[in-house]
Short mmCIF file of C-alpha atoms in Angstrom, two decimals:
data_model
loop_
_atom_site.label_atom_id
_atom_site.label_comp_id
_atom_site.label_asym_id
_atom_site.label_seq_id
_atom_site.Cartn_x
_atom_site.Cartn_y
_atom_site.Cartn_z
CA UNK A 262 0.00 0.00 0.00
CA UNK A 263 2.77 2.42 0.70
CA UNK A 264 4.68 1.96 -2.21
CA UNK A 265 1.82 2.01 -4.42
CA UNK A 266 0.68 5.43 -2.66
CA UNK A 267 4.67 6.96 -3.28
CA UNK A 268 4.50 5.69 -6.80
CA UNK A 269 1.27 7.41 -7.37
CA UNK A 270 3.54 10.83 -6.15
CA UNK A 271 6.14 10.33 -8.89
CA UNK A 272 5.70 11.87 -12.28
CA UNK A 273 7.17 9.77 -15.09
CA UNK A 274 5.05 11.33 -18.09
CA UNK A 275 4.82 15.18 -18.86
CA UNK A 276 2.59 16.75 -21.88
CA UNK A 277 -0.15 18.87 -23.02
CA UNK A 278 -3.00 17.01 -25.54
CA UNK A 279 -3.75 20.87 -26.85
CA UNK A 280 -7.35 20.40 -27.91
CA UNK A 281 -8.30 24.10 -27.18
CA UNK A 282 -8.45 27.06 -30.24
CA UNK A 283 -8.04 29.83 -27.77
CA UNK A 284 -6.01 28.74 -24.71
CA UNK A 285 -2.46 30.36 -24.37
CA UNK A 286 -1.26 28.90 -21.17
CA UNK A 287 -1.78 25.11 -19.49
CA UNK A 288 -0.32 24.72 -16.00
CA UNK A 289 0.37 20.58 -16.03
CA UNK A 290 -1.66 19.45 -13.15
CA UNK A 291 0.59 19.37 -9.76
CA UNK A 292 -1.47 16.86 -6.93
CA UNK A 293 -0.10 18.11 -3.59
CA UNK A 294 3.23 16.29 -2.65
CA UNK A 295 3.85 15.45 -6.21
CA UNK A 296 7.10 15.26 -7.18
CA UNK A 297 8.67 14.60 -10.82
CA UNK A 298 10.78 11.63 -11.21
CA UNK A 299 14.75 11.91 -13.02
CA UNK A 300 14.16 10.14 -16.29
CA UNK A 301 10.73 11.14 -16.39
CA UNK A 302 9.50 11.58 -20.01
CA UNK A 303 8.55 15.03 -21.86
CA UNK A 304 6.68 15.40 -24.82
CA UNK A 305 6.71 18.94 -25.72
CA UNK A 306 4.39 19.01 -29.35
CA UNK A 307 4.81 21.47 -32.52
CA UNK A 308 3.39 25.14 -31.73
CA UNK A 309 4.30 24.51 -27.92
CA UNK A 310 6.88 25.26 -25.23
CA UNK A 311 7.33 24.12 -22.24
CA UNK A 312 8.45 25.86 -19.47
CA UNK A 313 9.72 24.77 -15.74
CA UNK A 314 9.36 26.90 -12.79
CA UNK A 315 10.97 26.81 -9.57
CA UNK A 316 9.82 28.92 -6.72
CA UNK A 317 8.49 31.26 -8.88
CA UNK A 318 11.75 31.60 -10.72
CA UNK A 319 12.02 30.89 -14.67
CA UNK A 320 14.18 27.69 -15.33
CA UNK A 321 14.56 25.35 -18.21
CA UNK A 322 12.27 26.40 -21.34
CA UNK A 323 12.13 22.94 -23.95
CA UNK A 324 10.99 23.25 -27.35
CA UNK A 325 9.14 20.90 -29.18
CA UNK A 326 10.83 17.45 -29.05
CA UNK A 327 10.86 14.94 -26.63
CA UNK A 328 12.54 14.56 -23.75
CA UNK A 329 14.66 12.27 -20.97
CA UNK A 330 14.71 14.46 -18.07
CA UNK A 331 18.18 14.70 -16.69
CA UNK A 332 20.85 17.47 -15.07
CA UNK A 333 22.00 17.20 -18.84
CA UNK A 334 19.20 18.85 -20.13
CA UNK A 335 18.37 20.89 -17.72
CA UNK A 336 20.92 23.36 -16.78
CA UNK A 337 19.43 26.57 -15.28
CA UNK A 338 17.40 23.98 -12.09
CA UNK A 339 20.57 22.13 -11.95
CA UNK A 340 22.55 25.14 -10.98
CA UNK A 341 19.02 26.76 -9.16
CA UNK A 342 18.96 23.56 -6.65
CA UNK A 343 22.87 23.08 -6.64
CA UNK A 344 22.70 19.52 -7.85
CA UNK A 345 26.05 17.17 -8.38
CA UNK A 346 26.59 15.58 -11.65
CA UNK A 347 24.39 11.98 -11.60
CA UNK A 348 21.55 13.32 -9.16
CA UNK A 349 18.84 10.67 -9.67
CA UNK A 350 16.09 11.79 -6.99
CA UNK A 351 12.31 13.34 -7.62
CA UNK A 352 12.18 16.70 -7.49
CA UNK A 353 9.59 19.77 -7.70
CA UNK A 354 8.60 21.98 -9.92
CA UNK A 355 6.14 23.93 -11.89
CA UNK A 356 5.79 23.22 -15.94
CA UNK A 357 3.71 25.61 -17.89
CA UNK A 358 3.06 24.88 -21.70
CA UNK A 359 2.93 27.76 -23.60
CA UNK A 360 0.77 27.73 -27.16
CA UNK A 361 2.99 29.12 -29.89
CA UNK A 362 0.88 28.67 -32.76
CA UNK A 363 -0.88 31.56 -34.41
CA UNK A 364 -4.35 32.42 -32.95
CA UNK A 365 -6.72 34.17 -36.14
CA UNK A 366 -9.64 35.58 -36.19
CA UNK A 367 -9.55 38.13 -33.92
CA UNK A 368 -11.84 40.87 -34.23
CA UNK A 369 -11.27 44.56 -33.44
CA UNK A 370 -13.60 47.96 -34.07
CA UNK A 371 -13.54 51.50 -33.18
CA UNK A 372 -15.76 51.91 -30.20
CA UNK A 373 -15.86 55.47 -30.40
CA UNK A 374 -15.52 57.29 -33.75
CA UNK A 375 -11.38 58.78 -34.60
CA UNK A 376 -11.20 62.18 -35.26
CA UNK A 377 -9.70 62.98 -38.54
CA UNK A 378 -8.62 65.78 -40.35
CA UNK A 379 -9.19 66.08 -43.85
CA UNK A 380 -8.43 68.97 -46.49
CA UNK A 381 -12.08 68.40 -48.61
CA UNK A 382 -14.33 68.25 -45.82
CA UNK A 383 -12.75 69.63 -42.88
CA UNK A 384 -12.84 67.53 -38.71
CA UNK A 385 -14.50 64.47 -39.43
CA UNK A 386 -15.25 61.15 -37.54
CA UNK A 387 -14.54 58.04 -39.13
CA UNK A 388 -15.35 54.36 -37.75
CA UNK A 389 -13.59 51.27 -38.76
CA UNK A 390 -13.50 47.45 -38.56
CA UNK A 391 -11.29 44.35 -38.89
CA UNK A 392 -9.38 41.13 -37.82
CA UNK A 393 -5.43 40.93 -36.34
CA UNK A 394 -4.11 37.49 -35.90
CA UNK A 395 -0.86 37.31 -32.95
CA UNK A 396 1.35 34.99 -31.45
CA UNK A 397 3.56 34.26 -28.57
CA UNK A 398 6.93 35.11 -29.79
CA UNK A 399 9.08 34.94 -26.31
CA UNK A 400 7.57 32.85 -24.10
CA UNK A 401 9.56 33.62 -20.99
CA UNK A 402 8.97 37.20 -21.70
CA UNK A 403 5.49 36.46 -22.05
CA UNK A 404 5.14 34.44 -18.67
CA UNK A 405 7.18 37.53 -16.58
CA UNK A 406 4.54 40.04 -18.38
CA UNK A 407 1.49 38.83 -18.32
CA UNK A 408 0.31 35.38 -17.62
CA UNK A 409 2.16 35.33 -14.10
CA UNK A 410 1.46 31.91 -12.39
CA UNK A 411 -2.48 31.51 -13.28
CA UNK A 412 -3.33 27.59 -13.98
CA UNK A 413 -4.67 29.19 -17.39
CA UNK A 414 -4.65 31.90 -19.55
CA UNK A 415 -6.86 32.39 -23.05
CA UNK A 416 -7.06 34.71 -25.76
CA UNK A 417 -10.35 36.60 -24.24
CA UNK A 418 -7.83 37.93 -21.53
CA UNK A 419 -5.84 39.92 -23.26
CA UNK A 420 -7.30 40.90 -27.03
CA UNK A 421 -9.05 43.69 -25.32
CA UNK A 422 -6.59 45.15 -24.59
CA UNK A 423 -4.45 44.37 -27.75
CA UNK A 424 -7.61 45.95 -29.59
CA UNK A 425 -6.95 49.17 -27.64
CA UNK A 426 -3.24 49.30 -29.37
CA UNK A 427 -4.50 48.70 -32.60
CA UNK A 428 -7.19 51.46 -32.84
CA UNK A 429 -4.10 54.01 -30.62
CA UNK A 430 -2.22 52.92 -33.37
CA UNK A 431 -5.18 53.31 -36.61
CA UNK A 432 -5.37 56.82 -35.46
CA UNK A 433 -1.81 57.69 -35.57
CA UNK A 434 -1.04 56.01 -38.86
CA UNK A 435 -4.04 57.85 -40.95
CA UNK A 436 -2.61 61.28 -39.11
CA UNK A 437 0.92 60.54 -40.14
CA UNK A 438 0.07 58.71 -43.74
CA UNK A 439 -2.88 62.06 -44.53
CA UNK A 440 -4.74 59.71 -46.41
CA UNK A 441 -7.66 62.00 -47.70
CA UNK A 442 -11.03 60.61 -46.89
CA UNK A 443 -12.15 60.20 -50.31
CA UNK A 444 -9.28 57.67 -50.65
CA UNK A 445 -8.93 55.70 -47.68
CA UNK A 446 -11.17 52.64 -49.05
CA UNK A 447 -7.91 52.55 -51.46
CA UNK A 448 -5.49 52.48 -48.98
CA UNK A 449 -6.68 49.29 -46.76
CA UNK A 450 -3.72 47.56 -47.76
CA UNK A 451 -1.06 50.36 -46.88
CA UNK A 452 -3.14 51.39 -43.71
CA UNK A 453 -3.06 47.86 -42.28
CA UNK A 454 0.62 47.36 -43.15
CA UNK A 455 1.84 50.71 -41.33
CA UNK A 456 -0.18 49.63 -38.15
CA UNK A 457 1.21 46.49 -38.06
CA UNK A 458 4.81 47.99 -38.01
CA UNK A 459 4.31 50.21 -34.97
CA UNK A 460 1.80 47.96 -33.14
CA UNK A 461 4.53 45.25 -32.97
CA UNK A 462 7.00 47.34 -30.96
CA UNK A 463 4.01 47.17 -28.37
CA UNK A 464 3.45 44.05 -28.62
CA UNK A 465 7.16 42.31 -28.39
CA UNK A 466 7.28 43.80 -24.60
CA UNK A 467 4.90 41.52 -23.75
CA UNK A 468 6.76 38.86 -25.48
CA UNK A 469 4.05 38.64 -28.49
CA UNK A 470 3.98 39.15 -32.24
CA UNK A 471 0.90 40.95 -34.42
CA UNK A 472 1.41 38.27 -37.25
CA UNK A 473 -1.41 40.34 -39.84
CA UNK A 474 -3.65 43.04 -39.07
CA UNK A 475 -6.77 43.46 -41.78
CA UNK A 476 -8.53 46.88 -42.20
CA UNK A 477 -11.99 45.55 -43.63
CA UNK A 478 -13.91 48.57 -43.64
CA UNK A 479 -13.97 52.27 -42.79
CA UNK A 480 -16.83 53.95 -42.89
CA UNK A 481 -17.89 58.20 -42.94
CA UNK A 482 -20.55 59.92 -41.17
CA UNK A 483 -23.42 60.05 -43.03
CA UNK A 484 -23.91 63.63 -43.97
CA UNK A 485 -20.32 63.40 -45.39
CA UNK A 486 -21.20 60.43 -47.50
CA UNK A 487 -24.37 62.59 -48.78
CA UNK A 488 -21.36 65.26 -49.72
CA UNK A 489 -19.24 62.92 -51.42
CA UNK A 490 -22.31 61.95 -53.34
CA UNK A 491 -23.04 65.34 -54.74
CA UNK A 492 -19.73 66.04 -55.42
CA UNK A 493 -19.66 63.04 -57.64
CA UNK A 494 -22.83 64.12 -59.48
CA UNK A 495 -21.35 67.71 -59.77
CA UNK A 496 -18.74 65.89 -61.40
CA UNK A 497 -21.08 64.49 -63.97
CA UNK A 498 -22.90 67.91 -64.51
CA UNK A 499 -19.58 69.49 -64.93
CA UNK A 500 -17.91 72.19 -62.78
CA UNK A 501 -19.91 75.28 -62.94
CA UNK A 502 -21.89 77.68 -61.03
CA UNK A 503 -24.70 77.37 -63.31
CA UNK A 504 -24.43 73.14 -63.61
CA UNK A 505 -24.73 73.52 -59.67
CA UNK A 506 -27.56 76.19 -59.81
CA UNK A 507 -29.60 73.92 -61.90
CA UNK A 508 -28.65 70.40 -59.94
CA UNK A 509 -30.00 72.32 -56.42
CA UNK A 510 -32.87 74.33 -58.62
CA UNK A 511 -34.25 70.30 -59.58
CA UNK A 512 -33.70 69.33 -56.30
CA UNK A 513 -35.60 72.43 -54.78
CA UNK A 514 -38.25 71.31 -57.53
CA UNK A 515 -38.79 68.19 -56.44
CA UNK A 516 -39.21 69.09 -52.55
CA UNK A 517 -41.81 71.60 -53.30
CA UNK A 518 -43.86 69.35 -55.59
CA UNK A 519 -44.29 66.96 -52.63
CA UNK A 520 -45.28 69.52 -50.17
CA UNK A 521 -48.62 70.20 -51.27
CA UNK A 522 -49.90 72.00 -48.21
CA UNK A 523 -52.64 71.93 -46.31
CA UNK A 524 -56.11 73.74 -47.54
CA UNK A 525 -56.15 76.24 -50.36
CA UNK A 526 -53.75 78.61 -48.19
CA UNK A 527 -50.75 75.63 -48.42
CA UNK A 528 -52.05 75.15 -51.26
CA UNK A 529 -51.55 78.56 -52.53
CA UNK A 530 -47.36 78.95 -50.88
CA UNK A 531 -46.57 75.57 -52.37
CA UNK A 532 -48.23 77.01 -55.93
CA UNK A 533 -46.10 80.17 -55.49
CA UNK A 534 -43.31 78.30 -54.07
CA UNK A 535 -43.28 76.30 -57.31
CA UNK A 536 -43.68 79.39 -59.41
CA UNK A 537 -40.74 80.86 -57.77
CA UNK A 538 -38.49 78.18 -57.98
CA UNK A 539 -39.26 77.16 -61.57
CA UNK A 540 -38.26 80.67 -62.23
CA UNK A 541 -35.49 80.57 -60.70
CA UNK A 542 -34.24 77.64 -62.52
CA UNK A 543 -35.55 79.03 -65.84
CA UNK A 544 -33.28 82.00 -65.63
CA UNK A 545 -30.42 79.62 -64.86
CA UNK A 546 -31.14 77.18 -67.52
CA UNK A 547 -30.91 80.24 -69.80
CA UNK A 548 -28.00 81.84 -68.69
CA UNK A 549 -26.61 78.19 -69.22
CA UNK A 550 -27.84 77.64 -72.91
CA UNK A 551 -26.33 80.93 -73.39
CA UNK A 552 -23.13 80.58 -71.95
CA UNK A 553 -22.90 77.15 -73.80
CA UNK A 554 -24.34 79.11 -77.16
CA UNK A 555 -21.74 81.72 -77.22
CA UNK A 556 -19.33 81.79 -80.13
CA UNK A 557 -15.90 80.94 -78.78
CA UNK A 558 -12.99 83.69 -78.72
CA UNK A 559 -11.53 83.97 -82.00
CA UNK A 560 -7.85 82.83 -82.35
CA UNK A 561 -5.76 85.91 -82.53
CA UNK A 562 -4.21 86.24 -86.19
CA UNK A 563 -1.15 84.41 -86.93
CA UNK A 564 1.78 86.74 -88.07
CA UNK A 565 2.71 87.02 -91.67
CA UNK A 566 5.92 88.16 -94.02
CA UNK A 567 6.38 89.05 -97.44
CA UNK A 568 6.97 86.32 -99.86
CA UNK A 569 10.26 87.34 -101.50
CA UNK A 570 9.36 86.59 -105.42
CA UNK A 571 5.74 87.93 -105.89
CA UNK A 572 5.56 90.19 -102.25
CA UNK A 573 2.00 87.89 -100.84
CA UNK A 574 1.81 87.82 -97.19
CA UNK A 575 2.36 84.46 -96.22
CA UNK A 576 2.33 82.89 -92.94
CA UNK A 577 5.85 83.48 -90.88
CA UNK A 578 7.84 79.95 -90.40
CA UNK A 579 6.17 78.54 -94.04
CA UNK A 580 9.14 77.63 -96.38
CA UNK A 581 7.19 77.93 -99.63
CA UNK A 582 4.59 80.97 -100.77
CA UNK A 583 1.49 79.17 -101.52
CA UNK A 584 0.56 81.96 -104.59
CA UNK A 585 3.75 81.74 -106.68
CA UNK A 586 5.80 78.87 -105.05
CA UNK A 587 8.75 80.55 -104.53
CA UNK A 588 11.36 79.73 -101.42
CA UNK A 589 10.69 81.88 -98.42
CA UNK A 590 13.97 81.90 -96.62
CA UNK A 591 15.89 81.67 -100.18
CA UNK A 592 19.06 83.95 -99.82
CA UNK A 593 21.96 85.19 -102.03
CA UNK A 594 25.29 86.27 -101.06
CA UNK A 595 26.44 90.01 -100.89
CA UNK A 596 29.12 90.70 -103.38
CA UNK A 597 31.38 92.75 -101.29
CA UNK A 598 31.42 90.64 -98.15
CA UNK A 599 29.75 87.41 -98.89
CA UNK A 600 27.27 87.47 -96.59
CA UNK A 601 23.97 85.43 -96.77
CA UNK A 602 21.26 88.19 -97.24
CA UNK A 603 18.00 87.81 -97.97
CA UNK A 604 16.58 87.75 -101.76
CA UNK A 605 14.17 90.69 -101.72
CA UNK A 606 16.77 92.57 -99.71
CA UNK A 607 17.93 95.93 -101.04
CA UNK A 608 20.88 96.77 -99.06
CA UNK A 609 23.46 93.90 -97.25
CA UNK A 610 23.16 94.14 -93.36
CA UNK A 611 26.86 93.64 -92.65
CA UNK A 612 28.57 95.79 -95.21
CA UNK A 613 25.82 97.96 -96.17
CA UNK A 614 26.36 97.36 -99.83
CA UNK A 615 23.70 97.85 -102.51
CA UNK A 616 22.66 94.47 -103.51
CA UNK A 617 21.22 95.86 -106.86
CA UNK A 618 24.86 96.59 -108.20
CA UNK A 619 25.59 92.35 -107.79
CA UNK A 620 25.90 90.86 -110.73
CA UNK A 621 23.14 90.22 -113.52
CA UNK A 622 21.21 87.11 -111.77
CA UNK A 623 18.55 84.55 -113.33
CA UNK A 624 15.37 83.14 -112.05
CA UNK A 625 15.27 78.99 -111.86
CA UNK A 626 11.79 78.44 -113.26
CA UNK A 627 11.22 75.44 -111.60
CA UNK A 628 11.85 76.51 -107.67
CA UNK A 629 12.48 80.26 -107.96
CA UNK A 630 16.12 80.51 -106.61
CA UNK A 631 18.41 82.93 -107.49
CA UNK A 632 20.77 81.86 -110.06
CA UNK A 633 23.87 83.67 -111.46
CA UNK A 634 24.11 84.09 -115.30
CA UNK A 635 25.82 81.59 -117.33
CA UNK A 636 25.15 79.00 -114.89
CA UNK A 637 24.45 75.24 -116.39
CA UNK A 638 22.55 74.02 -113.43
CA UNK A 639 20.41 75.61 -110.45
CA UNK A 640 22.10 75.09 -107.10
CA UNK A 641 19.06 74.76 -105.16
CA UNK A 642 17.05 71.77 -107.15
CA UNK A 643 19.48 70.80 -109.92
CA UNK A 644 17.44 71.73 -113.00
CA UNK A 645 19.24 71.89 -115.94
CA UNK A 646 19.21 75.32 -118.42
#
């Protein structure tokens, strides 16, 4: 009987059957005088870690793998309880598994709207929603900070307040990133990786990791959605005074042609209402058929030169006059200097010589240049004499 009761003290098998999909922390079960046996077997599984305590006091951490316990493998309670090389006896401690794997799903949203200033409509609330998935990262750092020495420890117990991060750290990212409200459902993407950057400097002192945070929605307050409406239809109309006159003129319309009043005195405001408003938007729907009716500017006139054969005006920068086809820019050289001057000139601009004293010159009849006398060919086009 006695050494059935002492063998029922001695732990030979250690592990954690992890059925759960939101437990962090599993304290292995500890009966009162229960000690764990030298030799005794560990079975620490994939997306765990298990952790010995003694006296409160962070010892051995084993990943996943199994196990022979021995002073070999575990050297932080070997030095703790001063042990000699080939100790054999039970012992006590405290083993905590620690889930490792990645816990999804989690759900955050803006309790209260964020203030946000935008440079189209002004202070605005916005509201969002999403998911974040996290895991533990440092499990020791994660027992000191949080989980302490509870028997358990689940998700429930701390995504409030990792929620409260995300949406300190939502508001700080659309201030710093001045996403304009008419863009943000474009910027999901860029919002939720800029929160996950500075959330996770938060969330490693506590010895955890934001894996993925997902921005599913952010929504306006209503009267601003109404404005981003009508801007859109403005857009449609055009942007004009008058486009907008007549969009709120219909609108006006419309209102006042469901009010029909009571008795023949309402009946008599919403008639003149009516009449008012349709006049209104008559003398806006004509100034807008006239402003659309109106002859555009003219194009001022472009300027002109002389053509240097038959003296037609001709548009400046053409390189043929389209009444006698002569060369515009043709040229002949001054006989004194050599200059290029210009056909039609009269005098040379750098010597000041009188062109008409240049030698007896010819006409080519099939491009108009300038061609000296007893020449066989035309320099300009080649035609022959």
């Amino acid at each position: 009987m006695v050494f059935n009761f002492i063998k029922s003290q001695l732990l030979k098998v250690i592990e954690w059957t992890d059925d759960s999909k939101d437990l962090l922390v599993y304290k292995f079960p500890m009966q009162p005088n229960t000690e764990i046996m030298m030799g005794s077997a560990l079975t620490v599984r994939e997306s765990q870690v298990a952790i010995f305590v003694n006296k409160g006091q962070i010892a051995d951490i084993f990943q996943p793998g199994y196990y022979k316990l021995s002073t070999d493998n575990m050297p932080v309670l070997t030095k703790i309880m001063s042990w000699k090389y080939g100790f054999d006896s039970p012992f006590k401690a405290e083993v905590y598994f620690i889930n490792t794997k990645q816990f999804t799903d989690q759900k955050w949203g803006t309790v209260n709207p964020i203030m946000m200033r935008d440079a189209d409509f002004g202070m605005i609330r916005i509201r969002g929603y999403g998911k974040f998935s996290f895991r533990v990262d440092d499990p020791a750092t994660f027992l000191k900070e949080l989980f302490g020495t509870n028997s358990t420890f689940e998700t429930k117990d701390i995504t409030d307040y990792l929620k409260s991060i995300l949406i300190q750290n939502i508001s700080d990212t659309i201030a710093e990133l001045k996403i304009p409200a008419l863009d943000l459902a474009t910027q999901y993407r860029e919002i939720s990786a800029a929160v996950t950057e500075h959330s996770n400097a938060d969330f490693q002192k506590m010895g955890l990791q934001l894996v993925n945070m997902i921005v599913e929605n952010v929504s306006l307050p209503e009267e601003v959605e109404k404005m981003m409406d009508t801007r859109t239809s403005m857009g449609v109309m055009g942007d004009k005074m008058g486009a907008f006159m007549q969009y709120q003129t219909a609108h006006a319309i419309r209102d006042a042609a469901q009010n029909e009043g009571n008795g023949l005195a309402g009946a008599g405001m919403g008639l003149g209402a009516g009449l008012g408003v349709g006049n209104v938007f008559a003398q806006n729907f004509a100034q807008g058929m006239s402003q659309a009716a109106a002859p555009a500017p003219a194009a001022p006139a472009a300027e002109t030169q002389p053509c240097p054969k038959c003296g037609a005006q001709v548009r400046k920068g053409a390189k043929f006059c389209p009444e006698c086809g002569g060369k515009m820019n043709a040229t002949v050289k001054c006989a004194k200097c050599g200059a290029e001057v210009r056909a039609s000139a009269k005098f040379c601009p750098e010597c000041g010589n009188k062109m008409a004293d240049e030698p007896a010159k010819k006409t080519c009849p099939k491009c108009g240049a300038q061609v000296k006398e007893g020449a066989k060919f035309c320099p300009e086009c080649g035609e022959k004499f």
